[in-house]
Coordinates of C-alpha atoms in Angstrom, one line a residue:
Chain L
X28 CA 84.8 105.5 73.7
X29 CA 87.9 107.6 73.8
X30 CA 87.2 110.6 76.1
X31 CA 90.0 112.6 74.4
X32 CA 88.1 112.8 71.1
X33 CA 85.2 114.6 72.7
X34 CA 85.3 118.4 71.9
X35 CA 86.5 120.7 74.7
X36 CA 87.7 117.9 77.0
X37 CA 91.0 119.5 77.5
X38 CA 89.6 123.0 78.0
X39 CA 87.0 121.8 80.5
X40 CA 89.6 119.8 82.4
X41 CA 91.8 122.9 82.6
X42 CA 89.0 125.1 83.8
X43 CA 88.1 122.6 86.6
X44 CA 91.8 122.5 87.7
X45 CA 91.9 126.3 87.7
X46 CA 88.6 126.4 89.7
X47 CA 90.1 124.0 92.2
X48 CA 93.5 125.5 92.7
X49 CA 93.5 129.2 91.9
X50 CA 92.6 130.3 95.4
X51 CA 95.4 128.2 96.9
X52 CA 97.9 129.5 94.3
X53 CA 96.9 133.1 95.0
X54 CA 97.3 132.5 98.7
X55 CA 100.8 131.1 98.2
X56 CA 101.8 133.8 95.9
X57 CA 100.6 136.6 98.2
X58 CA 102.4 135.0 101.1
X59 CA 105.6 136.3 99.4
X60 CA 104.1 139.8 99.0
X61 CA 105.9 142.6 100.8
X62 CA 102.8 144.9 100.9
X63 CA 101.0 145.2 104.2
X64 CA 97.6 144.8 102.5
X65 CA 97.2 141.2 101.5
X66 CA 95.5 141.9 98.2
X67 CA 97.8 144.5 96.8
X68 CA 101.1 143.3 95.3
X69 CA 104.2 145.4 95.7
X70 CA 107.4 143.2 95.7
X71 CA 108.7 139.8 96.7
X72 CA 109.7 139.2 100.3
X73 CA 110.1 136.6 103.0
X74 CA 109.2 139.1 105.7
X75 CA 105.9 137.5 106.6
X76 CA 107.6 134.1 107.1
X77 CA 110.1 135.8 109.4
X78 CA 107.2 137.5 111.3
X79 CA 105.3 134.3 111.9
X80 CA 108.5 132.7 113.3
X81 CA 108.7 135.3 116.0
X82 CA 105.0 135.9 116.7
X83 CA 104.4 134.4 120.2
X84 CA 100.7 133.9 119.6
X85 CA 101.4 131.9 116.4
X86 CA 104.2 129.9 118.2
X87 CA 101.7 129.0 121.0
X88 CA 99.0 128.1 118.6
X89 CA 101.4 125.9 116.6
X90 CA 102.5 124.2 119.7
X91 CA 98.9 123.5 120.8
X92 CA 98.0 122.2 117.4
X93 CA 101.0 119.8 117.3
X94 CA 100.2 118.5 120.8
X95 CA 96.6 118.1 120.0
X96 CA 97.2 116.4 116.6
X97 CA 99.8 114.1 118.1
X98 CA 97.6 113.1 121.0
X99 CA 94.5 112.7 118.7
X100 CA 96.6 110.8 116.2
X101 CA 98.0 108.3 118.7
X102 CA 94.7 107.9 120.5
X103 CA 92.7 107.4 117.3
X104 CA 95.3 105.0 115.9
X105 CA 95.3 102.8 118.9
X106 CA 91.5 102.6 119.0
X107 CA 91.3 102.1 115.2
X108 CA 93.9 99.3 115.4
X109 CA 91.9 97.5 118.1
X110 CA 88.7 98.0 116.1
X111 CA 90.3 96.7 112.9
X112 CA 91.6 93.6 114.7
X113 CA 88.2 93.0 116.3
X114 CA 86.5 93.3 112.9
X115 CA 88.5 90.4 111.6
X116 CA 86.2 87.9 113.4
X117 CA 82.7 87.3 112.4
X118 CA 79.9 88.3 114.7
X119 CA 76.3 89.5 114.7
X120 CA 75.8 93.1 113.9
X121 CA 79.2 93.4 112.3
X122 CA 77.8 95.6 109.5
X123 CA 76.3 98.0 112.1
X124 CA 79.6 98.3 114.0
X125 CA 81.4 99.0 110.8
X126 CA 78.9 101.8 110.0
X127 CA 79.2 103.3 113.5
X128 CA 83.0 103.2 113.2
X129 CA 82.8 105.2 110.0
X130 CA 79.9 107.5 111.1
X131 CA 82.1 110.5 111.9
X132 CA 82.9 110.8 108.2
X133 CA 79.3 111.7 107.4
X134 CA 77.9 113.2 110.6
X135 CA 77.6 117.0 110.4
X136 CA 80.6 118.1 112.4
X137 CA 78.8 121.2 113.7
X138 CA 76.2 119.0 115.4
X139 CA 78.8 116.8 117.0
X140 CA 80.8 119.8 118.1
X141 CA 77.8 121.5 119.7
X142 CA 76.7 118.2 121.3
X143 CA 80.2 117.6 122.7
X144 CA 80.3 121.2 124.0
X145 CA 77.0 120.8 125.8
X146 CA 78.0 117.4 127.2
X147 CA 81.3 118.8 128.5
X148 CA 79.6 121.8 130.1
X149 CA 77.0 119.5 131.7
X150 CA 79.6 117.2 133.3
X151 CA 81.9 120.1 134.1
X152 CA 84.9 119.5 131.9
X153 CA 87.0 122.7 131.4
X154 CA 87.4 123.9 127.8
X155 CA 90.9 123.5 126.5
X156 CA 93.2 120.7 125.5
X157 CA 91.6 118.2 128.0
X158 CA 88.3 118.8 126.2
X159 CA 89.7 118.9 122.6
X160 CA 91.8 115.8 122.8
X161 CA 89.0 113.2 123.4
X162 CA 86.8 115.1 120.9
X163 CA 89.5 115.0 118.2
X164 CA 90.3 111.3 118.9
X165 CA 86.6 110.5 118.3
X166 CA 86.3 112.1 114.8
X167 CA 89.8 111.0 113.8
X168 CA 89.1 107.2 114.4
X169 CA 87.7 106.5 110.9
X170 CA 90.7 108.2 109.2
X171 CA 93.0 105.9 111.2
X172 CA 90.8 102.9 110.8
X173 CA 90.5 102.8 107.0
X174 CA 94.1 102.3 106.1
X175 CA 94.7 99.8 108.9
X176 CA 91.6 97.8 107.9
X177 CA 92.7 97.8 104.2
X178 CA 96.1 96.5 105.2
X179 CA 94.7 93.8 107.4
X180 CA 92.3 92.7 104.6
X181 CA 95.2 92.4 102.2
X182 CA 97.1 90.2 104.6
X183 CA 97.3 86.5 103.8
X184 CA 95.5 84.8 106.8
X185 CA 97.9 81.9 106.5
X186 CA 100.7 84.1 107.8
X187 CA 99.2 84.2 111.3
X188 CA 98.5 80.5 111.1
X189 CA 102.0 79.8 110.0
X190 CA 103.4 81.7 113.0
X191 CA 101.2 79.7 115.4
X192 CA 102.1 76.5 113.5
X193 CA 105.8 77.4 114.2
X194 CA 105.2 77.5 117.9
X195 CA 104.5 81.2 118.4
X196 CA 101.6 81.9 120.8
X197 CA 99.0 84.5 120.1
X198 CA 100.9 87.3 121.7
X199 CA 104.2 86.5 119.9
X200 CA 102.3 86.0 116.7
X201 CA 100.9 89.5 117.0
X202 CA 104.3 91.1 117.9
X203 CA 106.5 89.2 115.4
X204 CA 104.1 88.8 112.4
X205 CA 100.8 90.8 112.5
X206 CA 102.2 94.1 113.9
X207 CA 105.2 94.4 111.5
X208 CA 103.0 93.6 108.5
X209 CA 100.4 96.1 109.6
X210 CA 103.0 98.8 110.4
X211 CA 102.7 100.7 107.1
X212 CA 98.9 100.8 107.5
X213 CA 99.3 101.9 111.1
X214 CA 101.6 104.7 110.1
X215 CA 99.4 105.7 107.2
X216 CA 96.4 105.8 109.6
X217 CA 98.3 107.8 112.2
X218 CA 99.3 110.4 109.5
X219 CA 95.8 110.8 108.2
X220 CA 94.4 111.2 111.7
X221 CA 97.2 113.7 112.5
X222 CA 96.4 115.8 109.5
X223 CA 92.7 115.7 110.1
X224 CA 93.2 116.9 113.7
X225 CA 95.7 119.6 112.6
X226 CA 93.3 120.9 110.0
X227 CA 90.2 120.9 112.3
X228 CA 88.5 124.2 113.0
X229 CA 84.9 123.6 114.1
X230 CA 85.4 121.2 117.1
X231 CA 88.5 123.1 118.2
X232 CA 86.7 126.5 118.0
X233 CA 83.9 125.2 120.3
X234 CA 86.1 123.4 122.8
X235 CA 89.2 125.6 123.0
X236 CA 89.7 127.6 126.1
X237 CA 92.0 130.4 127.1
X238 CA 95.6 129.5 126.1
X239 CA 94.6 126.5 124.1
X240 CA 94.0 128.2 120.7
X241 CA 95.0 126.0 117.8
X242 CA 96.3 127.3 114.4
X243 CA 93.0 127.2 112.5
X244 CA 91.3 129.0 115.4
X245 CA 94.1 131.6 115.5
X246 CA 93.8 132.1 111.8
X247 CA 90.1 132.6 112.1
X248 CA 90.3 135.2 114.8
X249 CA 93.2 137.0 113.1
X250 CA 91.2 137.3 109.9
X251 CA 88.4 139.0 111.8
X252 CA 91.0 141.7 112.6
X253 CA 91.9 142.1 109.0
X254 CA 93.6 139.9 106.3
X255 CA 97.4 140.3 106.5
X256 CA 100.0 138.4 104.4
X257 CA 101.0 136.8 107.7
X258 CA 97.8 134.7 107.4
X259 CA 98.9 133.7 103.8
X260 CA 102.3 132.7 105.1
X261 CA 101.0 130.6 108.0
X262 CA 98.4 129.0 105.8
X263 CA 101.1 128.1 103.2
X264 CA 103.2 126.4 105.9
X265 CA 100.2 124.4 107.0
X266 CA 99.3 123.5 103.5
X267 CA 102.9 122.2 102.8
X268 CA 103.0 120.2 106.1
X269 CA 99.5 118.7 105.4
X270 CA 100.4 117.7 101.8
X271 CA 103.7 116.3 102.8
X272 CA 102.0 114.2 105.5
X273 CA 99.3 112.9 103.2
X274 CA 101.8 112.0 100.5
X275 CA 103.8 110.2 103.1
X276 CA 100.7 108.3 104.2
X277 CA 99.8 107.4 100.7
X278 CA 103.3 106.1 100.0
X279 CA 103.2 104.1 103.2
X280 CA 99.9 102.6 102.2
X281 CA 101.4 101.6 98.9
X282 CA 104.4 99.9 100.5
X283 CA 105.1 96.4 99.5
X284 CA 103.0 93.9 101.3
Chain R
X18 CA 103.4 49.2 109.6
X19 CA 101.4 47.3 112.2
X20 CA 104.3 46.9 114.6
X21 CA 105.3 50.6 114.8
X22 CA 103.0 52.8 116.9
X23 CA 100.8 55.1 114.8
X24 CA 102.2 58.6 114.2
X25 CA 98.7 59.9 113.9
X26 CA 95.4 58.5 115.0
X27 CA 92.2 60.1 113.8
X28 CA 89.1 58.7 115.6
X29 CA 85.6 59.2 114.3
X30 CA 86.2 62.9 113.5
X31 CA 83.3 65.0 112.4
X32 CA 83.3 68.6 111.4
X33 CA 80.6 71.0 110.1
X34 CA 80.9 74.6 109.1
X35 CA 78.0 77.1 109.7
X36 CA 75.1 76.6 112.0
X37 CA 71.5 75.3 111.8
X38 CA 70.1 74.8 108.4
X39 CA 73.1 76.4 106.7
X40 CA 75.5 73.9 108.3
X41 CA 77.7 72.0 105.9
X42 CA 79.1 68.7 107.1
X43 CA 82.6 68.7 105.8
X44 CA 83.9 65.5 107.6
X45 CA 81.6 62.7 108.6
X46 CA 82.9 60.2 111.1
X47 CA 86.4 59.9 109.6
X48 CA 88.9 57.5 111.2
X49 CA 92.4 56.7 110.0
X50 CA 95.7 55.5 111.4
X51 CA 98.9 56.9 109.9
X52 CA 102.1 55.0 110.5
X53 CA 105.4 56.4 111.6
X54 CA 107.6 57.6 108.7
X55 CA 104.8 57.0 106.3
X56 CA 104.1 59.2 103.3
X57 CA 100.4 59.4 103.6
X58 CA 98.2 61.2 101.1
X59 CA 94.7 62.6 101.4
X60 CA 93.4 62.6 97.8
X61 CA 90.1 63.9 96.5
X62 CA 88.3 66.6 94.5
X63 CA 88.0 70.1 96.0
X64 CA 85.4 70.2 98.8
X65 CA 85.9 66.5 99.8
X66 CA 87.2 67.5 103.3
X67 CA 90.9 66.7 102.8
X68 CA 92.2 70.2 103.6
X69 CA 89.8 70.4 106.6
X70 CA 91.2 67.1 108.0
X71 CA 94.7 68.5 107.6
X72 CA 93.7 71.8 109.4
X73 CA 92.2 69.8 112.2
X74 CA 95.4 67.9 112.7
X75 CA 97.4 71.2 112.6
X76 CA 94.9 72.8 115.0
X77 CA 93.5 75.6 112.8
X78 CA 90.0 74.3 113.2
X79 CA 88.2 72.7 116.2
X80 CA 86.7 69.3 116.1
X81 CA 82.9 68.8 116.4
X82 CA 83.4 65.3 117.7
X83 CA 86.0 62.6 117.7
X84 CA 89.7 62.6 118.7
X85 CA 93.1 63.2 117.2
X86 CA 96.2 61.5 118.7
X87 CA 99.9 61.9 117.9
X88 CA 102.0 58.9 119.1
X89 CA 99.2 57.9 121.3
X90 CA 98.7 61.3 123.0
X91 CA 95.6 63.4 122.5
X92 CA 96.3 66.7 120.8
X93 CA 92.9 67.9 119.7
X94 CA 92.5 70.2 122.7
X95 CA 95.9 71.9 122.1
X96 CA 96.5 75.2 120.4
X97 CA 98.4 75.0 117.1
X98 CA 101.6 76.2 118.7
X99 CA 101.5 73.4 121.2
X100 CA 101.3 70.6 118.6
X101 CA 104.4 68.7 117.5
X102 CA 103.4 69.2 113.8
X103 CA 104.4 71.7 111.2
X104 CA 102.6 72.8 108.1
X105 CA 103.7 73.6 104.5
X106 CA 101.0 76.0 103.3
X107 CA 99.6 76.0 99.8
X108 CA 100.4 79.7 99.6
X109 CA 103.8 79.0 101.3
X110 CA 102.9 81.7 103.9
X111 CA 106.5 82.9 104.1
X112 CA 106.8 86.0 106.3
X113 CA 107.4 88.8 103.8
X114 CA 109.1 91.1 106.3
X115 CA 111.7 88.5 107.3
X116 CA 114.7 87.1 105.3
X117 CA 114.9 83.5 104.2
X118 CA 117.2 82.7 107.2
X119 CA 114.9 84.5 109.6
X120 CA 111.9 82.6 108.3
X121 CA 113.6 79.3 108.8
X122 CA 114.9 80.3 112.2
X123 CA 111.4 81.4 113.4
X124 CA 110.3 78.2 115.0
X125 CA 113.8 77.5 116.4
X126 CA 113.8 80.8 118.2
X127 CA 110.4 80.0 119.6
X128 CA 111.9 76.8 121.1
X129 CA 114.4 79.0 123.0
X130 CA 117.5 77.4 121.5
X131 CA 120.8 79.3 121.8
X132 CA 121.5 81.8 119.1
X133 CA 124.4 79.6 117.8
X134 CA 122.1 76.5 117.7
X135 CA 119.4 78.5 115.9
X136 CA 121.9 79.6 113.3
X137 CA 123.4 76.1 112.9
X138 CA 120.0 74.3 112.5
X139 CA 118.5 77.0 110.2
X140 CA 121.6 76.7 108.1
X141 CA 121.3 72.9 108.0
X142 CA 117.6 73.1 107.0
X143 CA 118.4 75.5 104.2
X144 CA 121.3 73.3 102.9
X145 CA 118.9 70.4 103.0
X146 CA 116.8 72.1 100.4
X147 CA 119.8 73.6 98.6
X148 CA 118.8 77.2 99.5
X149 CA 121.9 78.1 101.6
X150 CA 123.0 80.7 99.1
X151 CA 119.7 82.6 99.5
X152 CA 119.7 83.0 103.3
X153 CA 119.8 86.8 103.2
X154 CA 117.1 87.3 100.5
X155 CA 113.5 88.3 101.1
X156 CA 110.8 85.8 100.0
X157 CA 109.6 88.3 97.4
X158 CA 113.0 88.0 95.6
X159 CA 112.6 84.2 95.1
X160 CA 110.9 82.2 92.4
X161 CA 107.9 80.0 93.2
X162 CA 110.0 76.9 93.4
X163 CA 112.6 78.6 95.7
X164 CA 109.8 79.8 98.0
X165 CA 108.5 76.3 98.1
X166 CA 111.9 75.0 99.2
X167 CA 112.2 77.7 101.9
X168 CA 108.7 76.8 103.2
X169 CA 109.8 73.2 103.4
X170 CA 113.0 74.1 105.2
X171 CA 111.1 76.3 107.6
X172 CA 108.6 73.5 108.5
X173 CA 111.4 70.9 108.8
X174 CA 113.9 73.0 110.8
X175 CA 112.2 72.3 114.2
X176 CA 112.2 68.6 113.4
X177 CA 108.5 68.0 113.9
X178 CA 107.1 64.5 114.4
X179 CA 104.7 65.1 111.5
X180 CA 104.9 67.3 108.5
X181 CA 101.5 68.4 107.0
X182 CA 101.6 69.5 103.4
X183 CA 98.6 71.3 101.9
X184 CA 98.8 71.0 98.1
X185 CA 102.3 72.4 98.3
X186 CA 103.1 71.8 94.6
X187 CA 99.9 73.1 93.1
X188 CA 101.3 76.5 92.3
X189 CA 104.3 75.2 90.4
X190 CA 104.5 74.6 86.7
X191 CA 104.5 71.0 85.5
X192 CA 108.3 70.5 85.1
X193 CA 109.1 72.1 88.5
X194 CA 106.4 70.1 90.1
X195 CA 107.9 66.8 88.8
X196 CA 111.3 67.8 90.1
X197 CA 109.9 68.8 93.5
X198 CA 108.0 65.5 93.8
X199 CA 111.3 63.6 93.6
X200 CA 112.9 66.0 96.1
X201 CA 110.0 65.8 98.4
X202 CA 110.1 62.0 98.5
X203 CA 113.9 62.1 99.1
X204 CA 113.5 64.6 101.9
X205 CA 110.9 62.5 103.6
X206 CA 113.1 59.4 103.4
X207 CA 116.1 61.3 104.7
X208 CA 114.3 63.2 107.5
X209 CA 112.6 60.0 108.5
X210 CA 109.4 61.8 109.5
X211 CA 105.7 61.2 108.8
X212 CA 104.3 63.2 105.9
X213 CA 100.6 63.9 105.5
X214 CA 100.1 65.2 102.0
X215 CA 97.0 66.8 100.6
X216 CA 96.5 66.9 96.9
X217 CA 93.8 66.7 94.2
X218 CA 96.3 65.4 91.7
X219 CA 95.9 61.7 91.5
X220 CA 99.1 61.2 89.5
X221 CA 101.1 63.0 92.2
X222 CA 99.4 60.9 94.9
X223 CA 100.3 57.7 93.0
X224 CA 103.9 58.7 92.5
X225 CA 104.7 59.8 96.1
X226 CA 102.6 57.9 98.6
X227 CA 103.0 54.9 100.7
X228 CA 99.3 54.9 101.2
X229 CA 96.5 57.0 99.9
X230 CA 93.1 57.9 101.4
X231 CA 90.7 58.7 98.6
X232 CA 88.1 61.1 100.0
X233 CA 84.7 62.3 98.7
X234 CA 81.9 64.2 100.4
X235 CA 83.6 64.2 103.8
X236 CA 84.3 60.4 103.9
X237 CA 87.3 58.2 103.2
X238 CA 86.1 56.0 100.3
X239 CA 89.2 53.8 100.1
X240 CA 92.5 53.7 102.0
X241 CA 95.2 51.6 100.5
X242 CA 98.5 51.5 98.6
X243 CA 98.7 53.3 95.3
X244 CA 98.9 50.0 93.5
X245 CA 95.8 48.6 95.2
X246 CA 93.8 51.8 94.6
X247 CA 94.7 51.8 91.0
X248 CA 94.2 48.1 90.3
X249 CA 91.4 47.3 92.7
X250 CA 89.3 50.5 93.2
X251 CA 86.6 49.8 95.8
X252 CA 84.2 52.4 94.4
X253 CA 83.1 53.6 91.1
X254 CA 84.1 57.1 92.2
X255 CA 87.6 55.9 93.1
X256 CA 88.0 54.0 89.8
X257 CA 86.9 57.1 87.8
X258 CA 89.0 59.6 89.9
X259 CA 92.3 57.7 89.7
X260 CA 93.8 57.3 86.2
X261 CA 91.9 56.6 83.0
X262 CA 89.2 54.0 83.1
X263 CA 86.3 52.7 80.9
X264 CA 83.0 52.5 82.7
X265 CA 80.5 50.3 80.9
X266 CA 76.9 50.2 82.2
X267 CA 75.0 47.0 82.0
X268 CA 72.8 44.4 83.7
X269 CA 73.8 41.1 85.4
X270 CA 72.4 38.4 83.0
X271 CA 73.5 35.3 84.9
X272 CA 76.2 34.0 87.2
X273 CA 79.4 35.7 86.2
X274 CA 77.8 37.3 83.2
X275 CA 76.9 40.9 82.4
X276 CA 74.9 42.1 79.4
X277 CA 76.3 45.5 78.5
X278 CA 74.1 48.3 77.2
X279 CA 75.8 48.1 73.9
X280 CA 74.4 44.6 73.5
X281 CA 77.5 42.5 74.1
X282 CA 77.5 39.9 76.9
X283 CA 80.8 39.5 78.7
X284 CA 82.2 37.3 81.5
X285 CA 82.7 39.5 84.6
X286 CA 83.1 38.9 88.3
X287 CA 79.7 40.1 89.3
X288 CA 78.2 38.8 92.5
X289 CA 75.0 40.8 92.2
X290 CA 71.7 38.9 91.5
X291 CA 70.6 38.5 87.9
X292 CA 68.8 41.7 86.6
X293 CA 70.8 44.1 88.8
X294 CA 72.1 47.2 87.1
X295 CA 76.0 47.4 87.4
X296 CA 78.9 49.3 86.0
X297 CA 81.9 47.3 84.7
X298 CA 85.2 49.1 84.9
X299 CA 88.4 48.3 83.0
X300 CA 91.7 50.3 82.5
X301 CA 92.6 51.1 78.9
X302 CA 95.8 49.0 79.2
X303 CA 94.0 45.9 80.4
X304 CA 91.7 45.4 77.4
X305 CA 93.2 44.2 74.1
X306 CA 92.3 43.8 70.5
X307 CA 91.5 40.2 69.7
X308 CA 89.8 38.4 66.9
X309 CA 86.6 36.9 68.2
X310 CA 86.6 39.1 71.3
X311 CA 83.4 39.6 73.2
X312 CA 83.1 43.3 72.7
X313 CA 82.6 44.8 69.1
X314 CA 83.7 48.3 68.6
X315 CA 84.6 50.8 65.8
X316 CA 87.9 52.7 65.8
X317 CA 87.3 56.5 65.8
X318 CA 90.6 58.1 66.6
X319 CA 94.2 57.1 67.4
X320 CA 96.7 59.1 69.4
X321 CA 100.3 58.1 69.0
X322 CA 102.3 58.4 72.3
X323 CA 105.6 56.8 71.2
X324 CA 105.6 53.8 73.6
X325 CA 102.0 53.1 72.9
X326 CA 99.0 54.3 71.0
X327 CA 95.7 55.4 72.6
X328 CA 92.8 54.2 70.5
X329 CA 89.5 55.8 70.9
X330 CA 86.7 53.4 70.1
X331 CA 82.9 53.6 69.8
X332 CA 80.7 50.7 71.0
X333 CA 77.5 49.7 69.3
X334 CA 75.4 52.0 71.6
X335 CA 77.7 54.9 70.9
X336 CA 79.5 54.7 74.3
X337 CA 83.2 55.6 74.0
X338 CA 86.0 53.2 74.9
X339 CA 89.7 53.9 75.4
X340 CA 92.3 51.3 74.6
X341 CA 96.0 51.5 75.2
X342 CA 97.5 49.3 72.5
X343 CA 101.0 48.4 71.3
X344 CA 101.9 50.5 68.3
X345 CA 102.4 47.6 65.9
X346 CA 99.6 46.2 63.7
X347 CA 97.1 49.0 64.5
X348 CA 93.7 48.9 62.9
X349 CA 92.7 51.7 60.5
X350 CA 90.4 54.5 61.6
X351 CA 86.8 53.4 61.0
X352 CA 87.8 49.7 61.2
X353 CA 85.4 47.3 63.0
X354 CA 87.3 45.3 65.7
X355 CA 86.5 43.2 68.7
X356 CA 88.0 43.6 72.2
X357 CA 88.9 41.0 74.7
X358 CA 88.2 41.9 78.3
X359 CA 90.0 39.5 80.7
X360 CA 87.6 38.9 83.6
X361 CA 90.4 39.3 86.2
X362 CA 91.0 42.9 84.8
X363 CA 87.3 43.9 85.4
X364 CA 85.8 45.5 88.4
X365 CA 82.0 45.4 88.8
X366 CA 80.3 48.1 90.8
X367 CA 76.6 48.2 91.7
X368 CA 75.0 51.0 89.7

């Protein structure tokens, strides 16, 4: 059956696209609005972008977000790589381990965030980056794991055998053959974990302490004081960075095997 | 072959996959001696254990029991990278992120040779397979036949004592396969090393091998020269698997006589007791059309091959019979003829 022949296919598709992207388009457009009130258009201007560049709170929050996302991305990627390599072998309960690894994708984040907060308070860990980094690593693992696992599954198992057959021990085989071949998957995994951490609000909101506000948390608190085009500008920047990173990750994943 | 020490000794090797009730015995008490500089072929249908035996020699699988020796020294406890053997994989397994030259140099670098020596020997190996001009290409930029050559050069560059080849030609088209067969044989003679070659292609095995081990169900059924295997198959399975053959069921009717199920009685070298069920085997080229022959048949089809004609015949009980005949004086389709089956061309197997 040809879907295009059905009546209204084109109209419905357009409506869905509008439904999905109109808010984002409005946000971007109003980030170029000179008017102080975010919802009233006066004239085009880059003022708000200039303002966010010099706003010290935004600069600090950006720095915190980048530090957190980098740490979470690296930590999650290393753990995900180890998990993916471990999942190559066959063992009892493998399905269960796979499910546990991917559980953060479906667990309600609010529950995990509250649980983590309670745990950290109970064992006396101060709120701030030291609390946020391990929590972010935990929920970023599946995002790093999936591309690495996919890459590993697509790898010809004879390649590692060939390296060992050609006198490379396990370590050299890993360094000279496995790791270079997994590299695009590792980079894709890191990028996804990075973006996921960068974008996180809930966990950061619960675990951030004084001086460790991240961008999403800053945006949330700024909005409570009133919506300004500054928020539009900073959101637009975040959107562009995230999309660029996800596209990069997608292209890396598609790289020639 | 008896005076030179064995390149490879396989002693009572058994191997199963899986555990408990699900265990599958892939190799059952297999023993074989492979001579130095021998082109030795493991031949059999898929699932016969030939690839498992090769992987055991390479070290990719662990033995359940038995021993594997190379030039008299046990190697079955060694990791693959410690064994003096190299493998040409069915998928070639060229490293996709390395150039042709880097692929060929891989094992040489592992042997801690000087950079100049690595370059020289990698270059030599590539020249040997006429791939010198492709040194800086990536494997993905090569055709199947070229990848095959690089895989050979990579495995030969470190000068292993034994080269293991796992169906290396199966991915090539027929014409290229024939060319590579000749090259492979030349390479083996020039390099002067032992080849253990796994294939399911009986024609390839006959063309290339010094000796062939025909395997089925995890055992070696027959181990002999190609000629002996073709002319004197020791098992009905071997007879059927190698080349074209007519298998005629019957019953021993007396000393040296077999009553075939089509009704004809023929002289055959049967040593079974009278009344035993047997299968009589004869190659299509060993039977002949002859007036007054023992076996009546009807011509159903003729395929002209140039040098000969393959006649398809039907026996009295409907069983088919293939006959390779000279192209002169052929009978018509539908003609009733009689065939002469020389007793020395017959093999008799217990049914």
